[in-house]
Structures are given as C-alpha cells and as structure tokens.
Amino acid sequence: MLPIHSPKPPSSTTKATTTPELNSIERKNTSSSFRSQNSFVFPNSNRLWLLLVIVSLQIIILLMARGLPLSHRRTHFPSPLSYDHKPVQNPANFSTHRSKSANISISSTVSSPPDRCSSGRIFVYDLPAVFNRELLDNCADLDPWHSRCEALSNGGFGREAAGLSGVIPEGLVPAWYWTDQFAMEVIYHNRVLSHECRTTEPDSAMAFYIPFYAGLAVGKYLWLGYSSKDRDRYCEMMLEWIKDQPYWNRSDGWDHFMTMGRITWDFRRSKNEDWGSSCIYMPGMRNITRLLIERNPWDYFDVVVPYPTGFHPRSNSDIVQWQNFVRNRRRKTLFCFVGAPRAAIKNDFRGLLLNHCKNASGSCKAADCTGSRCSNGTSVILQTFLDSDFCLQPRGDSFTRRSVFDCMIAGSIPVFFWHRTAYLQYQWFLPNDPKSYSVFIHRDLVKNGTSSIKTVLQSYSKQEINQMREKVIQYIPKLVYAKPEKGLNNTKDAFDIAIDGVLKRIKEQEQPGFKWK
C-alpha cells in the first residue's frame, strides 16, 4: 500500500500566521490616522486599503488550498494507484491492493471497462512437483488395488463416457465423462490456472491458491496397515514449504485457500490409530479456507462444493439442451433407489430402503450397486434417475454422497433422511428453501414403520412435482463443472460459484470487526 501522509491542514497553518499581521496592519493604520493629515482629508482611505488586503489574502489562501494534492487534504484515504502496479494478465485494469482503508476512485477522466475481477485476483503457488504433478505421474500407485490413471485422465474428468447413445441426445454425448468423485483437486487446479482473475504478481493478489492434491496424497495410505506417519507425511511437508513463503507469513494463511478432494473426516484424525490423516489439525492449517466435498458444519474454514459428476457442458447451449431434455423426459416410476446395502452394518438403512423400493409394487425402480455394478463406466445410474420423479438419498459412508448430484442433474427430486446430507452442506449451490426442491422424511419414521415412503411421495400432486423439478433444473448449472478450462461465457458453474465465494470470504475477513460466521 502506498504511504499515507498526514500533514496539518494548510488552511489552519496559514490562518495562524496571517492573523497577527492583519491585526498589526489594522493597529498601524488606526494610530497613523491621528498623525496624518491625509487621513483627516480622506477618512475612509485606510479602511479601503485594509479591505483590499484582506480579500487578496483570502484569495491567495483559497488558491493554495486548491493546489494541494488530494492525499494532503483527505489523509484518511489511500492515494490513487499508479500504473506501475498493473497486473500482467489485464493491462487495462488497475491492480487491487489489499487494504482495510476505504478505496478512492481514479479520476473520472480515465475510462476503463468494468473490472470482472472486482472481488480480487488469485495468485497460484508453483508448488514443488511432489505435491501435485508427481502424484499424477505415479497415478498407478495411488490406489492399493487398481490404477487411478484412467480416472484422473482428461484433466480430472476421466475417460469419455460410453454406452450413452440412445439414452441421452446424441449431441450431448461428448459432454459426458466417467468422472471419479475424488478428482476435484485436479479439476480445480486446471481451472484456477486459466481463471481470468489469476495474476502472476502476488502483490496484486487478494487470495493465494495452494495446489496441493491432499486427497490423492492420503488416498494411497488409508488402507493395508499404513502408519499414521505415512498418512501425515505429505501434509507436513506442504506446511513446511508454505511457511517459508513471505505472503503466507504476512497473513498467517488467512488469505490462502486450497482444495482437498475428499470428505473432511479423511483429514481429521485425532488419534494415531484412527482413520485418515490429521492434516486439518496440524499447526498452519487453522486459517486456510478448505474446499471439500463434505465439510464439518461447525468449522468455518471448511467450505463444501459439489461432488464431480459425469456431465461437463462445453457451452451454454449444452446446458440449455440438457435442461430441456430432463424437463421433457417421460418418467416411468414414482421414485427410485441407487445404492448398495451394507451387510456388515446392523440395521443398515440403505438395505431397508432397497427393500422398500422392491416392495413398492411397480412404483419404485431399484439399482442394486452391490460390488462394482455401479462403478464409473455404466449408464445404469443415469437411466434410473432419468426414469423417476423422486430419488431416495440416504447418507452414504459419510453424511453426503455423490448420488445426490447424479440424481439432481438427471432432473429427479431428492428425498433426504438426514439434514446433514444436503441442508447443512451446500448452501452456496442449492436453493435456500429445502421444500422447494426436495422432500424430507425422518429416518426414524421409516425404521419404525410409521411412515410409508410410497404414501408420502404419492401425496404430492403433479403440479407440485413439476414445480419442484423445475427448481432442480434451474440449479443444474451450479452443480456441474464445465469442460472449458476458462469456464462458460455467460453461465457460472460450480467452480465459478466456489471461487467467487472464497474471494468474498477473504475480502470480508479483512474488514474491521470481522467475526466468524
């Protein structure tokens, strides 16, 4: 930030020095009037000269005040930014300096187009390759059972979808990929690198992105008896590196953010023998904004974003065409369930829902995903959701599940049994009113037989169903990750909404009196 000068106001200084002179002139003229014969002949001459002197001095003072630089007159504002600080990516715009003082507009004589980066610019750290690129290069070793290379190909979208011909419009088939639910870190990294508000000048940045693939780094060590040290190693190394960066030390991480492509609980190990890494609990992680596919609702720095799905529109027209397709789709069944029972879990709720669906006398379509039946690379899931008005969405292995987004993108209305599956998670991406796009049935009512899922869903009129579906369709753009690395021209997708939200949060955190929400 440019220095702020605080000189004393020039008008008060001038007045203090001129007032005695005026008094002296007045006293001299008054005393000499008794001694001068001219003053006797022209009694008003001295008063006229006095008046002219006073007026002249006032004019001089006014001109001096008007000629002072603006920063000397309004010392509580910062000085205007100079062209020396323009970010390299957009020479037409001035850089955004991070200041808690009010901003002063540049002279109206300088015309410039509206700044689409008014919320701030993003600096992307060039991390050592071990934290991202080398993980991709060694993708065959990221999973103890099979290679992850295919899943992480095509910039994180995975392999192109097959078997969709005849299921969806032919022109939209190229917009579909068999995307892995844990590929978020790669998708976000590619998009940030091409973001229009990215800057290579850290001094002009509002936010700093750490492209560490935390989810990929820990995934290899979650099974087969690896130690807690193995699961913590990558995160510890990253924090050691970032703490040596000057812009980290300037803010203690408050203006930094990163993606962690798994659920938050995979990074919250409190005991060595427990699941996951302890990354989020490590010193240095406290102030970093973390984008995850499931957050801890009570941690301000956890920000949840949609799971990646298979639909990656290439243009605005792809979105419109898809919305029209799911809007006009003839749906054969009232509701559906896609999932696998957990035989090892006592009173498994997903198994209970599967039985409800099978016993619904033709009103429900079930897709039993036991084993690998519903793994990436099949159209069964999409077809099931396209054919149903409602889709049952219990909690997954954690409170959230990717199936929620697969369901909604297909224009099916989600039915929830836990509030934390969606209502306490995706506030930036879903409608504020849960009833406008979903149905909630408490799981206990289903378990004890008090509530019949079929009866509850049959109570909705066709008009109510259409209204809810229309709300789901309206929000589809916010739930998908677009194919172009620069995003879509006139439509904000899930990535755009997430980045806009992060920049807004960081900007708010710099305001005086800021409190965590």
XYZ file of C-alpha atoms in Angstrom:
517
model
C 0.000 0.000 0.000
C 1.252 3.460 -0.793
C 2.227 5.612 2.207
C -0.411 7.847 3.671
C 0.732 11.375 4.524
C -0.815 13.259 7.414
C 0.350 16.896 7.300
C -1.546 19.543 9.187
C -4.313 21.177 7.140
C -2.783 24.075 5.192
C -5.639 26.468 5.876
C -5.148 26.393 9.650
C -1.406 26.985 9.310
C -1.835 29.972 7.029
C -4.515 31.476 9.210
C -2.331 31.279 12.280
C 0.465 33.234 10.598
C -1.644 35.850 8.871
C -3.996 36.911 11.654
C -1.325 38.782 13.722
C -0.210 40.557 10.542
C -3.738 41.713 9.883
C -4.073 42.938 13.426
C -0.733 44.747 13.141
C -1.752 46.443 9.896
C -5.029 47.496 11.407
C -3.348 48.942 14.533
C -0.746 50.828 12.441
C -3.384 52.378 10.217
C -5.504 53.338 13.182
C -2.682 55.087 15.067
C -1.327 56.822 11.990
C -4.706 58.260 11.151
C -4.372 60.644 14.050
C -0.938 61.808 12.869
C -1.619 62.009 9.169
C -3.348 64.967 7.612
C -4.250 62.793 4.598
C -6.312 60.551 6.810
C -8.179 63.606 8.033
C -8.955 64.656 4.449
C -9.742 61.067 3.283
C -11.134 59.364 6.409
C -12.134 56.101 4.554
C -8.873 55.561 2.586
C -7.158 53.339 5.176
C -10.269 51.159 5.608
C -10.497 50.640 1.853
C -6.876 49.506 1.663
C -7.410 47.211 4.630
C -10.400 45.591 2.959
C -8.431 45.058 -0.277
C -5.552 43.444 1.636
C -7.913 41.034 3.484
C -9.694 39.983 0.286
C -6.372 39.452 -1.520
C -5.052 37.264 1.283
C -8.223 35.157 1.303
C -7.948 34.604 -2.449
C -4.288 33.543 -2.089
C -5.165 31.093 0.724
C -8.006 29.575 -1.326
C -5.762 29.082 -4.377
C -3.062 27.460 -2.224
C -5.599 25.018 -0.727
C -6.977 24.034 -4.131
C -3.491 23.376 -5.442
C -2.588 20.839 -2.740
C -2.602 17.116 -3.685
C -5.742 15.217 -2.728
C -3.874 12.934 -0.363
C -2.855 16.020 1.693
C -6.425 17.134 2.084
C -8.092 13.763 2.822
C -5.480 11.914 4.746
C -7.856 9.097 5.793
C -7.999 7.820 2.167
C -5.171 5.979 0.438
C -3.556 7.577 -2.579
C -4.750 6.519 -6.042
C -2.985 3.509 -7.516
C -0.378 4.098 -10.167
C 0.056 2.298 -13.469
C 3.249 0.748 -12.105
C 1.134 -1.837 -10.282
C -0.953 -3.171 -13.167
C -1.309 -6.973 -13.136
C 0.309 -8.618 -16.125
C -2.816 -10.520 -17.131
C -5.012 -7.494 -17.745
C -3.056 -4.325 -18.600
C -6.273 -2.335 -18.962
C -7.101 -2.601 -15.285
C -5.525 -1.357 -12.100
C -4.427 -3.937 -9.565
C -6.352 -4.437 -6.371
C -4.274 -3.555 -3.329
C -5.269 -5.283 -0.149
C -6.163 -2.509 2.249
C -8.592 -2.074 5.093
C -8.944 1.615 4.267
C -11.696 2.915 2.034
C -10.910 2.959 -1.663
C -10.766 6.173 -3.631
C -11.902 6.128 -7.235
C -9.493 7.035 -10.010
C -10.155 10.262 -11.885
C -13.318 10.182 -13.978
C -11.261 11.289 -16.956
C -9.730 7.769 -17.097
C -12.194 5.473 -18.868
C -11.901 1.712 -18.485
C -14.224 -1.278 -18.964
C -15.927 -2.792 -15.887
C -13.490 -4.932 -13.923
C -14.760 -8.504 -13.775
C -12.201 -9.136 -11.057
C -13.517 -6.510 -8.660
C -13.604 -9.116 -5.866
C -9.856 -9.591 -6.199
C -7.224 -11.596 -8.015
C -5.745 -15.016 -7.325
C -2.086 -15.946 -7.122
C -1.325 -19.634 -7.691
C 1.732 -21.021 -5.919
C 4.169 -23.006 -8.030
C 4.485 -25.886 -5.578
C 7.244 -28.467 -5.869
C 6.098 -31.242 -8.207
C 5.957 -33.785 -5.384
C 2.729 -32.183 -4.141
C 0.745 -32.444 -7.387
C 2.347 -33.329 -10.729
C 4.328 -36.290 -9.428
C 1.180 -37.721 -7.853
C -0.448 -37.714 -11.287
C 2.654 -39.124 -12.928
C 2.541 -42.018 -10.453
C -1.236 -42.461 -10.692
C -0.885 -46.243 -10.928
C 0.352 -46.276 -7.314
C -2.360 -44.072 -5.772
C -4.695 -46.973 -5.017
C -3.591 -50.288 -3.477
C -5.992 -52.316 -5.675
C -6.064 -50.728 -9.124
C -4.612 -47.908 -11.206
C -6.086 -44.427 -10.909
C -4.604 -43.224 -14.184
C -7.758 -43.592 -16.250
C -9.893 -41.920 -13.583
C -7.579 -38.891 -13.451
C -7.098 -38.515 -17.208
C -8.540 -35.692 -19.334
C -7.790 -33.032 -16.729
C -9.559 -34.965 -13.974
C -12.733 -35.690 -15.972
C -11.737 -39.307 -16.603
C -12.369 -41.272 -19.770
C -15.078 -40.284 -22.216
C -18.457 -41.846 -21.450
C -19.523 -44.845 -23.465
C -22.866 -46.588 -23.710
C -24.954 -43.403 -23.592
C -26.046 -43.493 -27.216
C -29.830 -43.762 -27.227
C -30.017 -42.789 -23.554
C -29.364 -39.059 -23.983
C -29.367 -36.747 -27.035
C -26.535 -37.682 -29.383
C -25.235 -34.097 -29.487
C -24.645 -34.190 -25.705
C -22.772 -37.494 -25.516
C -19.351 -35.759 -25.911
C -20.153 -33.670 -22.802
C -20.222 -36.801 -20.626
C -17.272 -38.490 -18.918
C -16.959 -41.249 -16.340
C -15.643 -38.813 -13.728
C -14.335 -40.056 -10.390
C -15.880 -38.499 -7.281
C -12.411 -37.801 -5.810
C -10.981 -35.940 -8.836
C -11.910 -32.464 -7.604
C -8.345 -31.301 -6.874
C -7.194 -31.838 -10.457
C -10.298 -30.172 -11.931
C -9.954 -27.099 -9.726
C -6.216 -26.751 -10.312
C -6.676 -26.693 -14.098
C -9.482 -24.161 -13.847
C -7.619 -21.823 -11.470
C -4.602 -21.758 -13.772
C -6.839 -20.464 -16.589
C -9.021 -18.191 -14.452
C -9.457 -14.672 -15.794
C -8.641 -13.250 -12.354
C -5.422 -15.154 -11.909
C -2.377 -12.934 -11.501
C 1.319 -13.754 -11.603
C 2.074 -10.727 -9.406
C 1.474 -11.716 -5.756
C 1.428 -8.080 -4.646
C -1.808 -7.603 -6.581
C -3.499 -10.754 -5.244
C -6.442 -10.882 -2.875
C -6.240 -14.671 -2.478
C -3.490 -17.294 -2.698
C -4.236 -20.792 -4.007
C -2.196 -23.776 -2.778
C -2.465 -26.511 -5.464
C -1.710 -29.419 -3.138
C -3.517 -32.669 -4.020
C -4.183 -33.597 -0.405
C -6.837 -36.184 -1.248
C -4.689 -38.030 -3.764
C -1.718 -37.894 -1.406
C -3.533 -39.515 1.502
C -5.658 -41.956 -0.517
C -2.852 -44.426 -1.009
C -2.269 -44.761 2.752
C -5.813 -45.175 4.064
C -5.777 -48.985 3.876
C -3.483 -52.010 4.226
C -1.963 -51.104 7.559
C -0.051 -47.948 6.685
C 1.014 -45.928 9.744
C -0.272 -42.544 10.863
C 3.103 -41.077 9.881
C 2.573 -42.302 6.320
C -0.828 -40.629 6.175
C 0.513 -37.352 7.586
C 3.758 -37.082 5.626
C 2.613 -35.102 2.561
C 0.628 -32.555 4.541
C 3.530 -31.969 6.927
C 5.900 -31.401 4.002
C 3.493 -28.961 2.351
C 3.120 -26.914 5.529
C 6.886 -26.751 5.972
C 7.165 -25.375 2.442
C 4.331 -22.853 2.664
C 5.572 -21.413 5.972
C 8.704 -20.185 4.205
C 6.677 -18.084 1.754
C 6.566 -14.329 2.505
C 2.892 -13.908 1.594
C 1.931 -16.706 3.933
C 3.768 -15.069 6.803
C 2.185 -11.713 6.030
C -1.312 -13.031 6.712
C -0.683 -16.261 8.670
C -2.715 -18.034 5.995
C -5.947 -16.044 6.284
C -5.969 -15.184 2.572
C -4.935 -18.687 1.419
C -7.183 -21.470 0.160
C -6.815 -24.988 -1.175
C -8.834 -27.947 -2.441
C -8.961 -31.222 -0.528
C -10.726 -33.655 -2.820
C -12.226 -35.949 -0.198
C -14.581 -35.552 2.758
C -13.340 -33.527 5.716
C -13.271 -36.572 8.013
C -10.451 -38.096 5.951
C -8.222 -35.280 7.269
C -9.377 -35.104 10.910
C -7.651 -37.962 12.694
C -7.400 -37.157 16.387
C -5.705 -40.426 17.471
C -2.938 -42.312 15.718
C -4.999 -45.487 15.438
C -7.998 -43.688 13.907
C -8.901 -43.261 10.238
C -7.305 -40.735 7.903
C -4.654 -38.077 8.327
C -4.500 -35.306 10.915
C -3.837 -32.647 8.253
C -6.592 -30.229 9.269
C -5.438 -30.333 12.896
C -1.815 -29.525 12.069
C -0.323 -26.128 13.005
C -0.584 -23.845 9.992
C -3.827 -25.308 8.627
C -6.046 -23.423 11.047
C -6.616 -20.300 8.907
C -6.648 -21.845 5.419
C -10.010 -21.946 3.632
C -10.502 -25.557 2.551
C -12.758 -26.672 -0.310
C -14.069 -30.202 0.272
C -16.896 -32.436 -0.997
C -18.189 -32.741 2.581
C -17.497 -30.273 5.369
C -17.678 -30.175 9.112
C -20.727 -27.884 9.592
C -19.136 -26.398 12.723
C -15.811 -25.425 11.172
C -15.870 -22.015 9.465
C -12.838 -22.814 7.311
C -14.443 -25.887 5.746
C -16.273 -24.906 2.537
C -18.251 -27.618 0.771
C -18.538 -27.869 -3.019
C -20.488 -30.318 -5.217
C -19.099 -33.747 -5.952
C -17.881 -34.005 -9.554
C -20.410 -35.798 -11.752
C -20.288 -37.055 -15.338
C -21.846 -34.066 -17.100
C -19.330 -31.387 -18.157
C -21.059 -28.930 -20.511
C -18.937 -27.458 -23.289
C -21.107 -24.379 -23.804
C -24.210 -22.561 -22.615
C -26.195 -24.339 -25.301
C -25.202 -27.712 -23.802
C -26.776 -26.658 -20.518
C -29.972 -25.378 -22.139
C -30.314 -28.508 -24.265
C -29.776 -30.753 -21.256
C -32.271 -28.813 -19.131
C -34.903 -29.152 -21.848
C -34.156 -32.856 -22.168
C -34.645 -33.658 -18.471
C -37.628 -31.283 -18.253
C -39.499 -33.100 -21.031
C -38.384 -36.592 -20.051
C -41.247 -39.038 -19.617
C -40.670 -40.648 -16.217
C -41.981 -44.157 -15.705
C -41.730 -44.592 -11.936
C -42.615 -42.530 -8.881
C -39.286 -42.994 -7.102
C -36.016 -44.908 -7.250
C -33.085 -46.019 -5.151
C -29.493 -46.414 -6.326
C -27.071 -47.934 -3.839
C -25.683 -50.996 -2.175
C -26.667 -52.437 1.208
C -24.075 -52.637 3.966
C -24.449 -56.142 5.300
C -21.807 -55.569 7.963
C -23.795 -52.690 9.496
C -26.517 -53.561 11.968
C -29.942 -52.221 10.948
C -28.437 -50.939 7.696
C -30.699 -48.147 6.473
C -29.697 -48.447 2.834
C -30.659 -52.102 2.863
C -34.003 -51.082 4.355
C -34.578 -48.571 1.532
C -33.679 -51.175 -1.060
C -36.352 -53.463 0.381
C -38.889 -50.601 0.453
C -38.208 -49.974 -3.209
C -38.510 -53.631 -4.232
C -41.819 -53.931 -2.339
C -43.372 -50.763 -3.818
C -45.454 -52.639 -6.421
C -44.004 -51.062 -9.545
C -43.776 -47.533 -8.124
C -40.031 -47.736 -7.495
C -37.045 -48.653 -9.646
C -34.007 -50.056 -7.839
C -30.386 -50.188 -8.968
C -28.563 -52.546 -6.628
C -24.934 -51.416 -6.680
C -23.511 -54.341 -4.747
C -19.916 -54.938 -5.734
C -18.860 -52.873 -8.748
C -22.185 -52.802 -10.611
C -22.459 -49.027 -10.387
C -18.798 -48.108 -10.660
C -17.642 -45.406 -13.064
C -18.344 -46.536 -16.590
C -22.006 -47.566 -16.618
C -25.206 -45.842 -17.729
C -27.384 -47.740 -15.222
C -27.343 -44.928 -12.646
C -28.230 -42.185 -15.127
C -31.063 -44.194 -16.686
C -32.545 -44.969 -13.265
C -32.641 -41.308 -12.262
C -33.970 -40.179 -15.656
C -36.899 -42.568 -15.303
C -38.028 -41.453 -11.806
C -39.784 -38.438 -10.313
C -38.049 -38.853 -6.938
C -34.749 -40.427 -5.855
C -34.068 -41.700 -2.336
C -30.894 -40.218 -0.855
C -29.825 -41.663 2.491
C -26.434 -40.830 3.912
C -23.503 -42.626 2.318
C -20.422 -43.909 4.124
C -20.420 -40.360 5.487
C -23.327 -37.924 5.643
C -23.100 -36.890 1.973
C -22.938 -38.898 -1.226
C -22.254 -38.169 -4.876
C -25.575 -39.771 -5.792
C -27.362 -36.577 -4.667
C -25.829 -34.703 -7.592
C -26.225 -37.541 -10.098
C -29.904 -37.539 -9.151
C -30.493 -33.796 -9.466
C -28.586 -33.424 -12.729
C -30.990 -36.020 -14.155
C -33.917 -33.824 -13.091
C -35.048 -36.168 -10.319
C -36.206 -34.756 -6.971
C -34.077 -35.877 -3.979
C -35.659 -37.385 -0.874
C -33.475 -36.913 2.217
C -33.494 -38.699 5.574
C -30.675 -36.743 7.289
C -30.446 -32.938 7.307
C -26.660 -33.145 7.018
C -26.839 -34.949 3.694
C -27.534 -31.630 1.935
C -29.274 -28.955 4.012
C -26.258 -28.269 6.258
C -23.756 -28.631 3.453
C -24.249 -26.977 0.060
C -25.678 -23.542 0.901
C -23.863 -21.786 -1.960
C -25.209 -24.229 -4.531
C -28.727 -25.288 -3.520
C -31.957 -23.292 -3.026
C -32.455 -21.669 0.365
C -35.846 -23.321 0.838
C -35.366 -27.111 1.094
C -39.055 -27.755 0.390
C -38.767 -26.028 -2.990
C -36.599 -28.784 -4.455
C -36.632 -31.794 -2.101
C -38.609 -33.972 0.309
C -37.533 -34.779 3.863
C -38.674 -37.923 5.678
C -37.060 -38.579 9.033
C -35.272 -41.900 9.012
C -36.809 -42.984 12.350
C -40.295 -42.817 10.816
C -39.158 -45.202 8.121
C -37.364 -47.521 10.527
C -40.324 -47.955 12.879
C -42.844 -48.244 10.063
C -44.708 -45.062 10.981
C -44.167 -43.524 7.556
C -44.512 -45.185 4.166
C -42.183 -43.637 1.598
C -44.556 -44.521 -1.223
C -47.544 -42.950 0.558
C -45.643 -39.739 1.322
C -44.493 -39.307 -2.277
C -47.915 -40.159 -3.711
C -49.359 -37.262 -1.692
C -47.633 -34.740 -3.983
C -49.749 -33.514 -6.884
C -48.457 -33.479 -10.451
C -48.262 -29.689 -10.282
C -46.191 -29.785 -7.088
C -43.848 -32.346 -8.623
C -43.378 -30.195 -11.731
C -42.643 -27.119 -9.612
C -40.035 -28.967 -7.573
C -38.463 -30.455 -10.680
C -38.289 -27.022 -12.294
C -36.384 -25.728 -9.263
C -33.947 -28.655 -9.533
C -33.479 -27.987 -13.260
C -32.901 -24.292 -12.605
C -29.972 -25.155 -10.315
C -28.260 -27.689 -12.591
C -25.631 -25.158 -13.851
C -24.498 -24.609 -10.246
C -23.927 -28.323 -9.712
C -21.705 -29.145 -12.707
C -18.087 -28.466 -13.681
C -17.815 -27.112 -17.225
C -15.463 -28.608 -19.784
C -13.648 -25.447 -20.989
C -10.793 -24.522 -18.669
C -11.917 -20.898 -18.844
C -15.494 -21.839 -17.990
C -18.661 -20.796 -19.790
C -19.132 -17.268 -21.101
C -22.494 -16.372 -19.589
C -23.125 -19.100 -17.033
C -21.490 -19.666 -13.663
C -20.845 -23.318 -12.882
C -19.934 -24.922 -9.542
C -16.295 -23.847 -9.859
C -17.186 -20.201 -10.550
C -19.544 -20.059 -7.583
C -16.932 -21.634 -5.300
C -14.168 -19.216 -6.325
C -16.472 -16.183 -6.113
C -17.470 -17.296 -2.630
C -13.879 -17.765 -1.490
C -12.854 -14.309 -2.740
C -15.845 -12.757 -0.983
C -14.988 -14.533 2.282
C -11.376 -13.408 2.180
C -12.439 -9.851 1.440
C -14.862 -9.911 4.379
C -12.187 -11.290 6.689
C -10.105 -8.169 6.099
C -12.835 -5.802 7.249
C -12.524 -4.224 10.716
C -14.612 -6.032 13.298
C -14.928 -9.199 11.211
C -16.313 -12.188 13.094
C -16.527 -15.819 12.040
C -19.974 -16.809 10.821
